[in-house]
XYZ file of C-alpha atoms in Angstrom:
225
model
C -3.220 -2.321 -125.660
C -2.633 -2.474 -129.415
C -1.352 0.206 -131.733
C -4.944 1.139 -132.600
C -6.298 1.315 -129.057
C -7.346 -0.680 -126.029
C -9.084 -4.074 -126.133
C -11.323 -5.192 -123.262
C -11.174 -8.910 -124.085
C -7.965 -9.324 -122.098
C -9.469 -7.526 -119.076
C -12.392 -9.936 -118.750
C -10.481 -13.154 -119.459
C -10.587 -16.048 -116.983
C -13.936 -14.953 -115.528
C -12.797 -11.416 -114.679
C -9.771 -12.688 -112.805
C -7.964 -9.380 -113.286
C -10.700 -7.320 -111.665
C -9.266 -5.434 -108.681
C -11.987 -3.121 -107.479
C -15.687 -2.266 -107.827
C -15.963 1.508 -107.641
C -18.468 4.293 -107.845
C -17.664 6.759 -110.629
C -18.410 10.469 -110.336
C -17.590 13.473 -112.508
C -16.898 16.505 -110.330
C -16.809 20.050 -111.719
C -15.151 22.743 -109.602
C -15.284 26.502 -110.209
C -12.278 28.488 -108.966
C -12.343 32.324 -108.892
C -9.739 33.879 -111.146
C -6.943 35.584 -109.161
C -6.630 38.349 -111.752
C -10.327 39.004 -112.425
C -12.841 38.266 -109.651
C -15.736 38.408 -112.128
C -14.363 35.366 -113.972
C -14.101 31.754 -112.918
C -11.966 28.860 -114.038
C -13.762 25.531 -114.173
C -12.037 22.179 -113.884
C -13.410 18.635 -113.993
C -12.179 15.454 -112.345
C -13.271 11.832 -112.755
C -13.380 10.212 -109.327
C -13.353 6.469 -108.554
C -14.628 5.978 -105.002
C -15.515 3.171 -102.641
C -19.299 2.780 -102.994
C -19.698 1.920 -99.313
C -17.488 4.511 -97.608
C -16.980 7.135 -100.334
C -13.209 6.911 -99.926
C -11.272 8.021 -102.982
C -9.591 5.187 -104.854
C -8.255 7.048 -107.936
C -8.800 10.340 -109.759
C -8.348 11.464 -113.340
C -8.177 15.220 -114.073
C -10.218 15.649 -117.261
C -8.159 18.177 -119.195
C -8.133 16.572 -122.647
C -10.454 14.041 -124.345
C -7.675 11.411 -124.399
C -7.992 11.006 -120.628
C -10.923 8.652 -121.357
C -10.825 6.332 -124.375
C -13.461 3.817 -125.403
C -12.121 0.353 -126.161
C -12.246 -1.134 -129.635
C -14.262 -4.277 -128.924
C -17.005 -3.110 -126.533
C -19.257 -0.118 -125.926
C -19.338 -0.800 -122.149
C -15.613 -0.501 -121.412
C -13.283 2.502 -121.243
C -9.622 3.149 -120.534
C -9.163 5.940 -117.955
C -5.812 7.640 -117.356
C -5.669 8.293 -113.614
C -3.147 10.440 -111.793
C -1.964 9.917 -108.229
C 0.049 11.878 -105.730
C 3.382 13.067 -107.024
C 2.085 13.111 -110.603
C 2.266 9.382 -111.139
C -0.038 8.164 -113.910
C -1.641 4.827 -114.718
C -4.305 3.498 -117.052
C -7.248 1.659 -115.529
C -9.819 -0.259 -117.485
C -13.392 0.289 -116.296
C -16.550 -1.377 -117.503
C -20.294 -1.053 -116.951
C -22.694 -3.948 -116.631
C -25.387 -2.111 -118.599
C -24.944 -0.402 -121.939
C -27.304 2.400 -120.909
C -24.969 3.323 -118.038
C -21.990 3.419 -120.394
C -23.966 5.624 -122.771
C -24.820 8.041 -119.944
C -21.128 8.240 -119.057
C -20.229 9.161 -122.648
C -22.934 11.847 -122.756
C -21.719 13.308 -119.441
C -18.179 13.571 -120.802
C -19.498 15.327 -123.892
C -21.250 17.931 -121.720
C -18.061 18.466 -119.721
C -16.102 19.107 -122.903
C -18.630 21.766 -123.910
C -18.354 23.438 -120.502
C -14.568 23.440 -120.509
C -14.238 24.304 -124.181
C -12.241 21.167 -124.895
C -12.103 20.184 -128.541
C -11.949 16.573 -129.649
C -8.333 17.003 -130.721
C -7.381 18.447 -127.318
C -5.939 21.709 -128.659
C -7.583 24.075 -126.180
C -5.674 23.111 -123.042
C -8.648 22.074 -120.958
C -9.598 25.231 -119.072
C -11.963 27.945 -120.095
C -12.801 31.037 -118.067
C -16.493 31.297 -117.478
C -17.998 34.736 -116.886
C -20.655 35.098 -114.286
C -24.062 35.885 -115.654
C -25.177 39.421 -115.049
C -28.511 39.709 -113.257
C -31.353 40.346 -115.640
C -33.059 43.685 -115.293
C -36.804 43.308 -115.123
C -38.606 45.737 -117.391
C -41.977 47.213 -116.550
C -44.301 46.952 -119.548
C -47.438 48.048 -117.678
C -49.390 51.004 -119.063
C -48.879 54.350 -117.427
C -51.805 56.551 -116.488
C -53.478 57.928 -119.607
C -51.755 55.504 -121.998
C -53.821 53.357 -124.314
C -53.180 50.533 -126.755
C -54.494 50.718 -130.314
C -54.948 47.455 -132.183
C -55.209 47.616 -135.979
C -56.688 44.417 -137.320
C -56.153 45.441 -140.943
C -59.734 44.781 -142.051
C -59.638 41.130 -141.064
C -62.831 39.605 -139.816
C -65.136 42.328 -141.140
C -68.362 41.379 -142.854
C -69.423 43.297 -145.939
C -73.136 43.465 -146.692
C -73.879 42.732 -150.366
C -75.245 45.632 -152.421
C -78.877 44.899 -153.376
C -79.461 44.701 -157.099
C -82.577 45.771 -158.967
C -84.651 42.855 -160.264
C -84.971 44.600 -163.656
C -81.246 44.619 -164.292
C -80.437 42.911 -167.581
C -77.300 41.480 -168.941
C -75.886 44.929 -169.713
C -75.676 45.839 -166.044
C -77.442 49.234 -166.463
C -81.079 50.252 -165.874
C -82.886 53.530 -166.641
C -85.245 55.044 -164.059
C -88.944 55.186 -165.067
C -90.347 58.566 -166.175
C -92.137 60.777 -163.602
C -95.700 59.797 -162.763
C -95.216 56.259 -163.907
C -96.545 56.980 -167.488
C -94.807 55.958 -170.662
C -94.245 58.149 -173.728
C -96.185 57.142 -176.875
C -94.146 55.637 -179.646
C -93.325 57.924 -182.594
C -95.710 57.732 -185.610
C -94.771 55.552 -188.481
C -94.192 56.812 -192.024
C -97.639 55.640 -193.212
C -99.377 57.486 -190.412
C -97.522 60.691 -191.291
C -98.626 60.441 -194.962
C -102.253 59.807 -193.942
C -102.284 62.876 -191.745
C -100.945 64.980 -194.624
C -103.745 63.766 -196.971
C -106.355 64.495 -194.331
C -105.128 68.032 -193.834
C -105.270 68.689 -197.595
C -108.920 67.541 -197.902
C -110.244 69.818 -195.157
C -111.910 72.966 -196.622
C -110.539 76.344 -195.596
C -112.757 78.397 -193.256
C -115.475 80.517 -194.974
C -115.646 84.295 -194.519
C -118.332 85.841 -192.354
C -120.540 86.733 -195.344
C -120.782 83.103 -196.307
C -122.712 82.230 -193.164
C -125.986 83.879 -194.507
C -125.880 87.140 -192.690
C -126.002 90.572 -194.244
C -125.977 93.981 -192.812
C -129.451 94.940 -193.974
C -130.410 98.314 -193.097
C -128.414 98.085 -190.010
C -125.379 96.884 -191.840
C -123.672 100.184 -191.599
C -123.313 102.342 -188.586
C -123.367 106.088 -189.034
Protein backbone atom coordinates (compact mmCIF):
# COMPACT_ATOMS: atom_id res chain seq x y z
CA UNK A 1 0.00 0.00 0.00
CA UNK A 2 1.25 3.48 -0.89
CA UNK A 3 0.26 6.81 0.57
CA UNK A 4 -2.26 7.27 -2.26
CA UNK A 5 -3.90 3.85 -2.05
CA UNK A 6 -3.49 0.17 -2.77
CA UNK A 7 -1.65 -1.29 -5.77
CA UNK A 8 -2.56 -4.74 -7.12
CA UNK A 9 0.72 -5.31 -8.97
CA UNK A 10 2.36 -6.68 -5.83
CA UNK A 11 -0.56 -9.06 -5.20
CA UNK A 12 -0.25 -10.78 -8.58
CA UNK A 13 3.55 -10.95 -8.72
CA UNK A 14 5.32 -14.28 -9.26
CA UNK A 15 2.30 -15.83 -11.00
CA UNK A 16 -0.14 -15.11 -8.17
CA UNK A 17 2.13 -16.72 -5.61
CA UNK A 18 0.52 -14.74 -2.79
CA UNK A 19 -2.98 -15.98 -3.54
CA UNK A 20 -4.38 -17.75 -0.47
CA UNK A 21 -7.99 -18.51 -1.23
CA UNK A 22 -10.61 -18.57 -4.00
CA UNK A 23 -13.87 -17.42 -2.44
CA UNK A 24 -17.45 -16.68 -3.30
CA UNK A 25 -18.42 -13.10 -2.49
CA UNK A 26 -21.90 -12.15 -1.32
CA UNK A 27 -23.44 -8.92 -0.04
CA UNK A 28 -25.99 -9.68 2.67
CA UNK A 29 -28.53 -7.11 3.87
CA UNK A 30 -30.28 -7.75 7.19
CA UNK A 31 -33.28 -5.85 8.57
CA UNK A 32 -33.53 -5.71 12.37
CA UNK A 33 -36.70 -4.39 14.09
CA UNK A 34 -36.07 -1.29 16.15
CA UNK A 35 -36.37 -1.96 19.91
CA UNK A 36 -37.90 1.47 20.52
CA UNK A 37 -40.28 1.64 17.55
CA UNK A 38 -41.64 -1.63 16.12
CA UNK A 39 -42.79 0.15 12.94
CA UNK A 40 -39.18 0.98 12.05
CA UNK A 41 -36.33 -1.25 10.99
CA UNK A 42 -32.58 -0.88 11.03
CA UNK A 43 -30.81 -2.31 8.00
CA UNK A 44 -27.22 -3.47 7.99
CA UNK A 45 -25.05 -4.92 5.22
CA UNK A 46 -22.15 -7.35 5.36
CA UNK A 47 -19.71 -8.49 2.67
CA UNK A 48 -19.19 -12.23 3.04
CA UNK A 49 -16.29 -14.30 1.63
CA UNK A 50 -17.35 -17.95 1.60
CA UNK A 51 -16.05 -21.29 0.42
CA UNK A 52 -17.70 -21.82 -2.98
CA UNK A 53 -18.01 -25.56 -2.42
CA UNK A 54 -19.28 -25.77 1.16
CA UNK A 55 -20.56 -22.23 1.82
CA UNK A 56 -18.42 -21.98 4.95
CA UNK A 57 -17.62 -18.43 5.98
CA UNK A 58 -14.01 -17.44 5.42
CA UNK A 59 -14.14 -13.70 6.29
CA UNK A 60 -16.72 -10.94 6.71
CA UNK A 61 -16.62 -7.18 6.34
CA UNK A 62 -19.43 -5.11 7.93
CA UNK A 63 -20.20 -2.43 5.35
CA UNK A 64 -20.73 0.64 7.51
CA UNK A 65 -18.67 3.21 5.60
CA UNK A 66 -17.50 3.41 1.96
CA UNK A 67 -13.85 3.02 3.02
CA UNK A 68 -14.50 -0.63 3.89
CA UNK A 69 -14.01 -1.36 0.16
CA UNK A 70 -11.43 0.56 -1.86
CA UNK A 71 -10.59 0.10 -5.52
CA UNK A 72 -6.88 -0.22 -6.26
CA UNK A 73 -5.00 2.39 -8.25
CA UNK A 74 -3.69 0.22 -11.08
CA UNK A 75 -6.63 -2.05 -11.97
CA UNK A 76 -10.41 -1.93 -12.24
CA UNK A 77 -10.71 -5.64 -11.31
CA UNK A 78 -9.10 -5.52 -7.86
CA UNK A 79 -10.31 -4.14 -4.53
CA UNK A 80 -9.01 -3.88 -0.98
CA UNK A 81 -11.58 -5.13 1.56
CA UNK A 82 -11.28 -4.44 5.29
CA UNK A 83 -12.54 -7.59 7.00
CA UNK A 84 -13.31 -8.00 10.68
CA UNK A 85 -13.00 -11.22 12.65
CA UNK A 86 -14.04 -12.42 16.06
CA UNK A 87 -12.93 -10.18 18.89
CA UNK A 88 -12.90 -7.14 16.60
CA UNK A 89 -9.66 -7.98 14.87
CA UNK A 90 -9.32 -6.32 11.46
CA UNK A 91 -7.30 -7.09 8.35
CA UNK A 92 -7.16 -5.94 4.75
CA UNK A 93 -7.59 -8.55 2.03
CA UNK A 94 -7.00 -7.94 -1.63
CA UNK A 95 -9.63 -9.48 -3.90
CA UNK A 96 -9.73 -9.58 -7.67
CA UNK A 97 -12.14 -10.66 -10.40
CA UNK A 98 -11.15 -12.45 -13.57
CA UNK A 99 -13.68 -10.48 -15.63
CA UNK A 100 -14.11 -6.73 -15.65
CA UNK A 101 -17.89 -7.09 -15.95
CA UNK A 102 -17.99 -8.94 -12.62
CA UNK A 103 -15.95 -6.20 -10.96
CA UNK A 104 -18.31 -3.60 -12.40
CA UNK A 105 -21.34 -5.46 -11.02
CA UNK A 106 -19.69 -5.51 -7.59
CA UNK A 107 -19.19 -1.73 -7.69
CA UNK A 108 -22.81 -1.15 -8.72
CA UNK A 109 -24.05 -3.42 -5.91
CA UNK A 110 -22.06 -1.43 -3.36
CA UNK A 111 -23.54 1.79 -4.72
CA UNK A 112 -27.07 0.43 -4.22
CA UNK A 113 -26.21 -0.61 -0.66
CA UNK A 114 -24.99 2.89 0.13
CA UNK A 115 -28.30 4.31 -1.09
CA UNK A 116 -30.24 1.86 1.08
CA UNK A 117 -28.19 2.57 4.19
CA UNK A 118 -27.93 6.29 3.57
CA UNK A 119 -24.15 6.17 3.54
CA UNK A 120 -22.49 9.17 1.94
CA UNK A 121 -19.23 8.90 0.04
CA UNK A 122 -17.40 10.70 2.82
CA UNK A 123 -18.79 8.30 5.44
CA UNK A 124 -20.37 10.98 7.64
CA UNK A 125 -23.71 9.27 8.23
CA UNK A 126 -22.57 6.41 10.45
CA UNK A 127 -23.78 3.58 8.27
CA UNK A 128 -27.27 2.83 9.58
CA UNK A 129 -30.54 4.31 8.51
CA UNK A 130 -33.94 3.43 9.94
CA UNK A 131 -36.27 2.30 7.23
CA UNK A 132 -40.01 2.73 7.77
CA UNK A 133 -42.30 0.00 6.66
CA UNK A 134 -44.49 0.90 3.74
CA UNK A 135 -48.10 1.43 4.64
CA UNK A 136 -50.52 -0.72 2.67
CA UNK A 137 -52.07 1.16 -0.21
CA UNK A 138 -55.78 1.74 0.03
CA UNK A 139 -57.54 0.75 -3.15
CA UNK A 140 -60.00 3.37 -4.31
CA UNK A 141 -63.21 2.52 -6.12
CA UNK A 142 -63.61 4.73 -9.18
CA UNK A 143 -66.60 2.84 -10.61
CA UNK A 144 -69.76 4.81 -11.35
CA UNK A 145 -72.56 4.63 -8.84
CA UNK A 146 -76.13 4.03 -9.91
CA UNK A 147 -77.49 7.07 -11.74
CA UNK A 148 -74.07 8.69 -12.26
CA UNK A 149 -72.95 9.64 -15.74
CA UNK A 150 -69.78 10.96 -17.35
CA UNK A 151 -69.88 14.03 -19.58
CA UNK A 152 -67.08 14.47 -22.08
CA UNK A 153 -66.53 17.94 -23.54
CA UNK A 154 -64.45 17.73 -26.68
CA UNK A 155 -64.21 21.50 -27.03
CA UNK A 156 -65.38 21.61 -30.66
CA UNK A 157 -62.57 19.40 -31.89
CA UNK A 158 -63.32 17.11 -34.77
CA UNK A 159 -66.50 18.88 -35.88
CA UNK A 160 -67.11 19.50 -39.56
CA UNK A 161 -68.58 22.82 -40.63
CA UNK A 162 -70.57 22.88 -43.86
CA UNK A 163 -69.59 25.83 -46.08
CA UNK A 164 -72.25 28.51 -46.60
CA UNK A 165 -73.41 28.44 -50.24
CA UNK A 166 -72.77 31.65 -52.10
CA UNK A 167 -74.92 33.17 -54.82
CA UNK A 168 -73.40 32.91 -58.30
CA UNK A 169 -74.26 36.58 -58.95
CA UNK A 170 -72.13 37.86 -56.11
CA UNK A 171 -69.60 40.39 -57.37
CA UNK A 172 -66.44 41.69 -55.92
CA UNK A 173 -68.32 43.91 -53.46
CA UNK A 174 -69.73 40.94 -51.60
CA UNK A 175 -73.36 42.23 -51.65
CA UNK A 176 -76.28 41.38 -53.96
CA UNK A 177 -79.76 42.94 -54.22
CA UNK A 178 -82.82 40.70 -54.57
CA UNK A 179 -84.72 40.98 -57.89
CA UNK A 180 -87.99 42.96 -57.89
CA UNK A 181 -91.31 41.09 -57.46
CA UNK A 182 -92.62 39.30 -60.54
CA UNK A 183 -89.24 39.15 -62.14
CA UNK A 184 -89.77 42.43 -64.15
CA UNK A 185 -87.32 45.28 -64.30
CA UNK A 186 -88.14 48.98 -63.91
CA UNK A 187 -87.70 51.13 -67.05
CA UNK A 188 -84.78 53.49 -67.02
CA UNK A 189 -85.56 57.16 -66.34
CA UNK A 190 -86.05 59.40 -69.43
CA UNK A 191 -83.16 61.41 -70.65
CA UNK A 192 -83.11 65.21 -70.84
CA UNK A 193 -83.77 65.22 -74.61
CA UNK A 194 -86.81 63.02 -74.22
CA UNK A 195 -88.22 65.33 -71.55
CA UNK A 196 -87.83 68.39 -73.84
CA UNK A 197 -89.50 66.55 -76.75
CA UNK A 198 -92.48 65.66 -74.62
CA UNK A 199 -92.85 69.30 -73.57
CA UNK A 200 -92.88 70.48 -77.23
CA UNK A 201 -95.45 67.85 -78.12
CA UNK A 202 -97.77 68.91 -75.34
CA UNK A 203 -97.57 72.56 -76.46
CA UNK A 204 -98.55 71.74 -80.08
CA UNK A 205 -101.70 69.82 -79.18
CA UNK A 206 -104.85 71.99 -79.63
CA UNK A 207 -107.08 72.54 -76.61
CA UNK A 208 -110.45 70.74 -76.68
CA UNK A 209 -113.27 72.57 -78.55
CA UNK A 210 -116.54 73.50 -76.81
CA UNK A 211 -119.71 71.59 -77.56
CA UNK A 212 -120.99 74.23 -80.01
CA UNK A 213 -117.96 73.75 -82.19
CA UNK A 214 -118.97 70.20 -83.08
CA UNK A 215 -121.80 71.42 -85.48
CA UNK A 216 -124.78 70.97 -83.28
CA UNK A 217 -127.30 73.61 -82.36
CA UNK A 218 -130.37 73.55 -80.29
CA UNK A 219 -132.78 74.32 -83.11
CA UNK A 220 -136.23 74.56 -82.06
CA UNK A 221 -135.63 72.03 -79.45
CA UNK A 222 -132.61 73.83 -78.15
CA UNK A 223 -134.43 75.13 -75.16
CA UNK A 224 -136.63 73.23 -72.84
CA UNK A 225 -139.61 74.99 -71.34
